[in-house]
Short mmCIF file of N, CA and C in Angstrom, two decimals:
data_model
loop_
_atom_site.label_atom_id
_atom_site.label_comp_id
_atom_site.label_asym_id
_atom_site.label_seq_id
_atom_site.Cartn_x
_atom_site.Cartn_y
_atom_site.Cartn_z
N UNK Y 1207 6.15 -24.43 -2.77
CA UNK Y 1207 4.76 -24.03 -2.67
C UNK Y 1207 3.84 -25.25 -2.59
N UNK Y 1208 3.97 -26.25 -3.35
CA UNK Y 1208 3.50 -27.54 -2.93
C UNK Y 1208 3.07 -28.34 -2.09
N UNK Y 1209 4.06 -27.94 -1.31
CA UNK Y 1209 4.30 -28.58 0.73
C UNK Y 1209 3.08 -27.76 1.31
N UNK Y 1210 3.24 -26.84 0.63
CA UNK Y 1210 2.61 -25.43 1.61
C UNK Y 1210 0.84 -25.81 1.73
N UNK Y 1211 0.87 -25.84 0.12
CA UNK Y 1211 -0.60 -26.01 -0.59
C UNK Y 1211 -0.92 -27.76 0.06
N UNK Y 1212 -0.37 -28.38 0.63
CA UNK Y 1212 -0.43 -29.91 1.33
C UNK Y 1212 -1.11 -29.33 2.66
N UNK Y 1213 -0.22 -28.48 3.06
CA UNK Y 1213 -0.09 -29.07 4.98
C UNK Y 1213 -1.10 -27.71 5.53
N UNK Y 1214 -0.94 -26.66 4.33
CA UNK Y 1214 -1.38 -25.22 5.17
C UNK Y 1214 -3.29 -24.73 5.41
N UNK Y 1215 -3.50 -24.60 6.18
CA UNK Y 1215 -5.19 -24.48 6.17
C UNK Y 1215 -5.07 -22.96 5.70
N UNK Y 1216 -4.34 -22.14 6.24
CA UNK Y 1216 -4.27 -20.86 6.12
C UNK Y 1216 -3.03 -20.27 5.44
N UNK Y 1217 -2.78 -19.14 4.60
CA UNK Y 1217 -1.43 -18.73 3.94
C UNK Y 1217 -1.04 -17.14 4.11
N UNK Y 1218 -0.22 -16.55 5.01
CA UNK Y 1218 -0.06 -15.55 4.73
C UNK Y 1218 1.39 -15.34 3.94
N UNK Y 1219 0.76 -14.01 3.15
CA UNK Y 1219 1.37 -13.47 2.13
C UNK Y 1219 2.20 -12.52 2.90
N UNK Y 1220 3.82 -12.13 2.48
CA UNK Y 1220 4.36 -11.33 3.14
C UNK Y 1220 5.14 -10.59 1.61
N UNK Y 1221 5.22 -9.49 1.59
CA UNK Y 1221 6.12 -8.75 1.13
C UNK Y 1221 6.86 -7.44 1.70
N UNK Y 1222 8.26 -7.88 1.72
CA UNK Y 1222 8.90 -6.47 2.32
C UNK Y 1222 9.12 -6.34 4.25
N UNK Y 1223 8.27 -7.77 4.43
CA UNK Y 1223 8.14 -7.72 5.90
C UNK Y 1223 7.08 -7.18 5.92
N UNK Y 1224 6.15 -6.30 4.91
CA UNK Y 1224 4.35 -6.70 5.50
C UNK Y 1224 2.87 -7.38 5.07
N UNK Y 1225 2.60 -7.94 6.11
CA UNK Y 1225 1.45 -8.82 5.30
C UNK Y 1225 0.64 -8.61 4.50
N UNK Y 1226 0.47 -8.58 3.67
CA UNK Y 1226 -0.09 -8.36 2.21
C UNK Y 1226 -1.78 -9.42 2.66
N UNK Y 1227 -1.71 -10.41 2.98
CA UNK Y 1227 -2.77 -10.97 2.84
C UNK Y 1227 -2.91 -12.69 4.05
N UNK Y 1228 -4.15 -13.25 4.67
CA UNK Y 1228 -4.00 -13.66 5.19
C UNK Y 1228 -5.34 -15.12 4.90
N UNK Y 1229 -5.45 -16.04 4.34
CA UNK Y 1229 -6.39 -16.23 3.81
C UNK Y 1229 -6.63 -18.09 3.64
N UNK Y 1230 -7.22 -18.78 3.53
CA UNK Y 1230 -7.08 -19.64 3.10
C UNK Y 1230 -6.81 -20.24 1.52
N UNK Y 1231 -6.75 -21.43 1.29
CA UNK Y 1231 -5.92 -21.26 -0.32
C UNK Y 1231 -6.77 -20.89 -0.94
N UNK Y 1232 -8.63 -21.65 -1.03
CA UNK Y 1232 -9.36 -21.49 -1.95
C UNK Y 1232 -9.53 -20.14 -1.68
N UNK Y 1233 -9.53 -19.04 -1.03
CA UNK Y 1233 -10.06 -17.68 -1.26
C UNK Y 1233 -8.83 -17.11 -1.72
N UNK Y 1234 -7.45 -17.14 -1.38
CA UNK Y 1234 -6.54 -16.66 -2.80
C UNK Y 1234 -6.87 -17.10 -3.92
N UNK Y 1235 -7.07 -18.13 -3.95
CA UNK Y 1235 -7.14 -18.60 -5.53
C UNK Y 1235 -7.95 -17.73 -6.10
N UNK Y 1236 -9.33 -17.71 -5.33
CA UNK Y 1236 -10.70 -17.03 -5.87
C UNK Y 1236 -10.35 -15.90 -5.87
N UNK Y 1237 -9.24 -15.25 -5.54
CA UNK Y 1237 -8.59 -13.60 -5.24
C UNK Y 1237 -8.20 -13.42 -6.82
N UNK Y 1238 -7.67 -13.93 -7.67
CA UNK Y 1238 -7.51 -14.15 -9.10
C UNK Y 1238 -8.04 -14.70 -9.61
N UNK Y 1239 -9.06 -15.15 -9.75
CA UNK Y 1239 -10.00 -15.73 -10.60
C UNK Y 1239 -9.96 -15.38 -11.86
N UNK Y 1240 -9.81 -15.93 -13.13
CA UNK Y 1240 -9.98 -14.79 -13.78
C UNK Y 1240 -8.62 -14.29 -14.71
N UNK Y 1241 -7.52 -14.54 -13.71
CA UNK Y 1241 -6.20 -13.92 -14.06
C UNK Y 1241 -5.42 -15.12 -14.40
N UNK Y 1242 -5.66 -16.45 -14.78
CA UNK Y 1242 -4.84 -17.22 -14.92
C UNK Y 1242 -5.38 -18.12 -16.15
N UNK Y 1243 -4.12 -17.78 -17.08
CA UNK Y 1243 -4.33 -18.53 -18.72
C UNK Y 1243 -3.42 -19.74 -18.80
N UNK Y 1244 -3.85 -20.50 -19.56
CA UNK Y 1244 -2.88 -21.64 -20.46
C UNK Y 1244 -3.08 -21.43 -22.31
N UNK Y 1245 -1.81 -21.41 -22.86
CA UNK Y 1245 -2.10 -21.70 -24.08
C UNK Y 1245 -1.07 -22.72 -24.66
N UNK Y 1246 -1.37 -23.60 -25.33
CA UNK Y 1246 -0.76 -24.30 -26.41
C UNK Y 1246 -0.10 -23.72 -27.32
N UNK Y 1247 0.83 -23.74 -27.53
CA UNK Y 1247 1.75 -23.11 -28.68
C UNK Y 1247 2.60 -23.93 -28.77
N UNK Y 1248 3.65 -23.14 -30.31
CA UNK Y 1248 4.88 -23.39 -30.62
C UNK Y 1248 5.61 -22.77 -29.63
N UNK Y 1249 7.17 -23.36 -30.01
CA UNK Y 1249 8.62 -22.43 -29.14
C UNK Y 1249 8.76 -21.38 -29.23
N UNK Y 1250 8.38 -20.61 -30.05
CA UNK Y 1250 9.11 -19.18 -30.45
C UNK Y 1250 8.21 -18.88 -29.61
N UNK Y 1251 7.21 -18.60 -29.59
CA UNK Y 1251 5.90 -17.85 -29.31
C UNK Y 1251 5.92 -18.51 -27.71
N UNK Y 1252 5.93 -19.65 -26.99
CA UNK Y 1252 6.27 -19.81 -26.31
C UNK Y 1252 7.09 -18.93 -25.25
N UNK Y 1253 8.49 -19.24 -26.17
CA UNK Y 1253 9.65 -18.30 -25.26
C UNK Y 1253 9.23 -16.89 -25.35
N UNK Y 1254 8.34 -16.15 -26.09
CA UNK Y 1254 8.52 -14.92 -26.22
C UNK Y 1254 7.12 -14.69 -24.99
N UNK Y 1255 6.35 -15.54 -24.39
CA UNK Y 1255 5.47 -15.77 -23.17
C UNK Y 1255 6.30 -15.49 -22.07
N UNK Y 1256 7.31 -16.16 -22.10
CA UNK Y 1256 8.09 -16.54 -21.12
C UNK Y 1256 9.17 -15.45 -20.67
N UNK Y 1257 9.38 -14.49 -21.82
CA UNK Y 1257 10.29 -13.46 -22.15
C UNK Y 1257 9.33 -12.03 -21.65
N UNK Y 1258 8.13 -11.90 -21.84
CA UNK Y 1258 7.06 -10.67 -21.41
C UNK Y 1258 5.72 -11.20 -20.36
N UNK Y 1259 5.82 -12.10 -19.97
CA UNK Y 1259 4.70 -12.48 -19.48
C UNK Y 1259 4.95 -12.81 -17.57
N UNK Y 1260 4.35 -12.95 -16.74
CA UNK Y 1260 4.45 -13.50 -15.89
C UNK Y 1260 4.22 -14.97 -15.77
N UNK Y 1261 4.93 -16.22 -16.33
CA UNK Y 1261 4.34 -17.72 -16.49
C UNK Y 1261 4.99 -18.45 -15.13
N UNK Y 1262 3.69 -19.14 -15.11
CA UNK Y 1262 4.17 -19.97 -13.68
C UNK Y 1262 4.29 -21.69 -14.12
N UNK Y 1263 4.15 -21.74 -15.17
CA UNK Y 1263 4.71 -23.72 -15.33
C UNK Y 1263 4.99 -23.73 -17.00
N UNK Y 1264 5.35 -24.42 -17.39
CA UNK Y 1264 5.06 -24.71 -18.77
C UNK Y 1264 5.80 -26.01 -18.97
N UNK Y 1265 5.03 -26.68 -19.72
CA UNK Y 1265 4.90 -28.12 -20.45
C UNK Y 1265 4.92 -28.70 -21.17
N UNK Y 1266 6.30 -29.35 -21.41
CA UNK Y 1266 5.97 -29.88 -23.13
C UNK Y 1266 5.27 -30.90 -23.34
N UNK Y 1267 4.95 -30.93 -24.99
CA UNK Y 1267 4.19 -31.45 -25.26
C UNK Y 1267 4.60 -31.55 -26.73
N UNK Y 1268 4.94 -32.89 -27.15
CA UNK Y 1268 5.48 -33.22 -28.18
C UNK Y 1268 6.36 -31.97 -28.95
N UNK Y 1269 5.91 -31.42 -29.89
CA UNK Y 1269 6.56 -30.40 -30.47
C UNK Y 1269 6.06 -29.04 -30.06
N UNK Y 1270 4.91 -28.79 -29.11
CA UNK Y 1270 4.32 -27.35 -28.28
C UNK Y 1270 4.50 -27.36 -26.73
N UNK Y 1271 4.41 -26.44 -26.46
CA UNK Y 1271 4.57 -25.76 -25.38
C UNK Y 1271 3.01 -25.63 -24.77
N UNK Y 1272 2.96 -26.14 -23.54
CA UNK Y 1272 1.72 -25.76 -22.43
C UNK Y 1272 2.09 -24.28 -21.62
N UNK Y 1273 2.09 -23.19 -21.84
CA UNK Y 1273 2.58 -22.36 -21.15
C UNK Y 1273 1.07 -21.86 -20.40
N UNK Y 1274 1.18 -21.57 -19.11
CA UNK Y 1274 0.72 -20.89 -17.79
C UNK Y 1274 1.13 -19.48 -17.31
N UNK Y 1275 0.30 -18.65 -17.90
CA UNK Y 1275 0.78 -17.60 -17.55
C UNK Y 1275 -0.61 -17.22 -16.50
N UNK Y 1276 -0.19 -16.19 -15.52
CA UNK Y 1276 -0.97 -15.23 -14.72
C UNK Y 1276 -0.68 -13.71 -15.42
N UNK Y 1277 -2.13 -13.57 -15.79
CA UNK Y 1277 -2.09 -11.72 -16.25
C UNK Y 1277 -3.60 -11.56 -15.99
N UNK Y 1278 -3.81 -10.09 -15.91
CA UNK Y 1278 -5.23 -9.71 -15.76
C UNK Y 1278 -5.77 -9.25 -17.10
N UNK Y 1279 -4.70 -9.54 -18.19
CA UNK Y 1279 -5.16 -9.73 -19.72
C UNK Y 1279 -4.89 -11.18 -20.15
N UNK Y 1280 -5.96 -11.49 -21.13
CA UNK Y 1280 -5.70 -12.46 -22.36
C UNK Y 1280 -4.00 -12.10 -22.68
N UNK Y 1281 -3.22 -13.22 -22.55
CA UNK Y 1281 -1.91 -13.05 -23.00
C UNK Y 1281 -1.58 -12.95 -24.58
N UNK Y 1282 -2.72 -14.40 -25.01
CA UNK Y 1282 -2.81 -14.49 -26.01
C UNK Y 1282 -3.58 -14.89 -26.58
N UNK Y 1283 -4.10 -14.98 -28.36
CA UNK Y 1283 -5.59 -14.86 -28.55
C UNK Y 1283 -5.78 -16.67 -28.68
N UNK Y 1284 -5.31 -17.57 -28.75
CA UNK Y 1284 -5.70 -18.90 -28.33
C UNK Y 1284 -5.77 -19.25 -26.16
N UNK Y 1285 -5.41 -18.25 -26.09
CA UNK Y 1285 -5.26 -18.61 -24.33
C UNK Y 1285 -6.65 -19.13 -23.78
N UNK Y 1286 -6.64 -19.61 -23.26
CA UNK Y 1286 -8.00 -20.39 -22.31
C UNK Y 1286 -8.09 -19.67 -20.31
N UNK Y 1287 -8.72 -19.04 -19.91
CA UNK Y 1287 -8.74 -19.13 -18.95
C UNK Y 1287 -8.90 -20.65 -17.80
N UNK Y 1288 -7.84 -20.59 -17.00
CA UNK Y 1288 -8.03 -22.29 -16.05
C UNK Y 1288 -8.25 -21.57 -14.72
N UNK Y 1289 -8.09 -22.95 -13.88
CA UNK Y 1289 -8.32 -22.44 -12.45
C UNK Y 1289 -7.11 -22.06 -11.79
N UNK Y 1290 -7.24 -20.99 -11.19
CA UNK Y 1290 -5.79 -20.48 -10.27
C UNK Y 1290 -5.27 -21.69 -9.37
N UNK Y 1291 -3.96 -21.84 -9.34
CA UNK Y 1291 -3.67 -22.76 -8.11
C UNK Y 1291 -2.22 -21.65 -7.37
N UNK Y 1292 -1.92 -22.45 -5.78
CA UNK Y 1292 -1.26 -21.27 -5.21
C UNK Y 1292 0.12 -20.80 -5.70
N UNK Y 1293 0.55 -22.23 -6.80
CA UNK Y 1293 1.99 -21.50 -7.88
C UNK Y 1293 1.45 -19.98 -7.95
N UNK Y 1294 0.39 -20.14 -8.77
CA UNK Y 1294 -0.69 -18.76 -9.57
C UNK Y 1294 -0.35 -17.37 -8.69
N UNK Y 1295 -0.82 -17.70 -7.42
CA UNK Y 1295 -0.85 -16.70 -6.55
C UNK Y 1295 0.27 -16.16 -6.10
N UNK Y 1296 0.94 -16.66 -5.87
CA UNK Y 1296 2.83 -16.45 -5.54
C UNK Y 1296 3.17 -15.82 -7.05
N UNK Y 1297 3.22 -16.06 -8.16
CA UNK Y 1297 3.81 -15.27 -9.26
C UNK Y 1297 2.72 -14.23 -9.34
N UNK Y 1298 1.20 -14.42 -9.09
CA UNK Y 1298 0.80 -13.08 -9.51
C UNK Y 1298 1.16 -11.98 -8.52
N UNK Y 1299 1.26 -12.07 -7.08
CA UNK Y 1299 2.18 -11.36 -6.09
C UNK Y 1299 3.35 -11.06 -5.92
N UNK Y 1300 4.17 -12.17 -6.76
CA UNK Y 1300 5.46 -12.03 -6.35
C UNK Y 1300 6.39 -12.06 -7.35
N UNK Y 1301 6.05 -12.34 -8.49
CA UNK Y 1301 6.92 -12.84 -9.81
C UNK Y 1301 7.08 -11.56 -10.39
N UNK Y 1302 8.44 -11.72 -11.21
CA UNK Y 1302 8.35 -10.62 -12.29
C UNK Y 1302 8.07 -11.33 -13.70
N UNK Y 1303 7.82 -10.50 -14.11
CA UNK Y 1303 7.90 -11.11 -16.04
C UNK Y 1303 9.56 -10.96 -16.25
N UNK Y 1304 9.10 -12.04 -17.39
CA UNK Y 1304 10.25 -12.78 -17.71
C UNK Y 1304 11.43 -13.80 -16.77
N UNK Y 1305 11.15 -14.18 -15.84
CA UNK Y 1305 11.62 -14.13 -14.38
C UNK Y 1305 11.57 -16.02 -14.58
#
């Protein structure tokens, strides 16, 4: 997705063989606005993000976890809303939880 988010002016979305969406990055992104958290935590709580949630990165960080989840809820009550990037958009379209 990286390469993509480099080289692509435009991104279409395909599922199933039909186009779902056709757009440039910043207007997917702006398509979830909204839907994309980070929280700081411990491991347990962490993995159990990672276990019900749709997360698209997570990061350690000395003894916590940076976890990135996409939901159209607060995952969790320290979560911070950030800015969508097109990882974001691909798991909120395409990811399952726990996945």
């Amino acid at each position: 997705v990286t390469d993509i988010a480099f080289i692509a002016k435009n991104v279409v979305l395909i599922d199933g063989g039909k186009m779902i969406s056709c757009a440039s990055q910043s207007e997917l992104c702006n398509e979830i606005y909204g839907k994309v958290w980070e929280v700081l935590t411990d491991y347990e709580t962490g993995m159990e993000l990672m276990r019900t949630k749709r997360v698209s990165n997570v990061i350690s960080k000395d003894d916590r976890f940076n976890v990135r989840v996409v939901s159209d809820e607060k995952p969790h009550p320290d979560a911070v809303n950030v800015q969508p990037a097109l990882e974001d958009v691909c798991i909120y379209h395409f990811g399952e939880i726990g996945e």
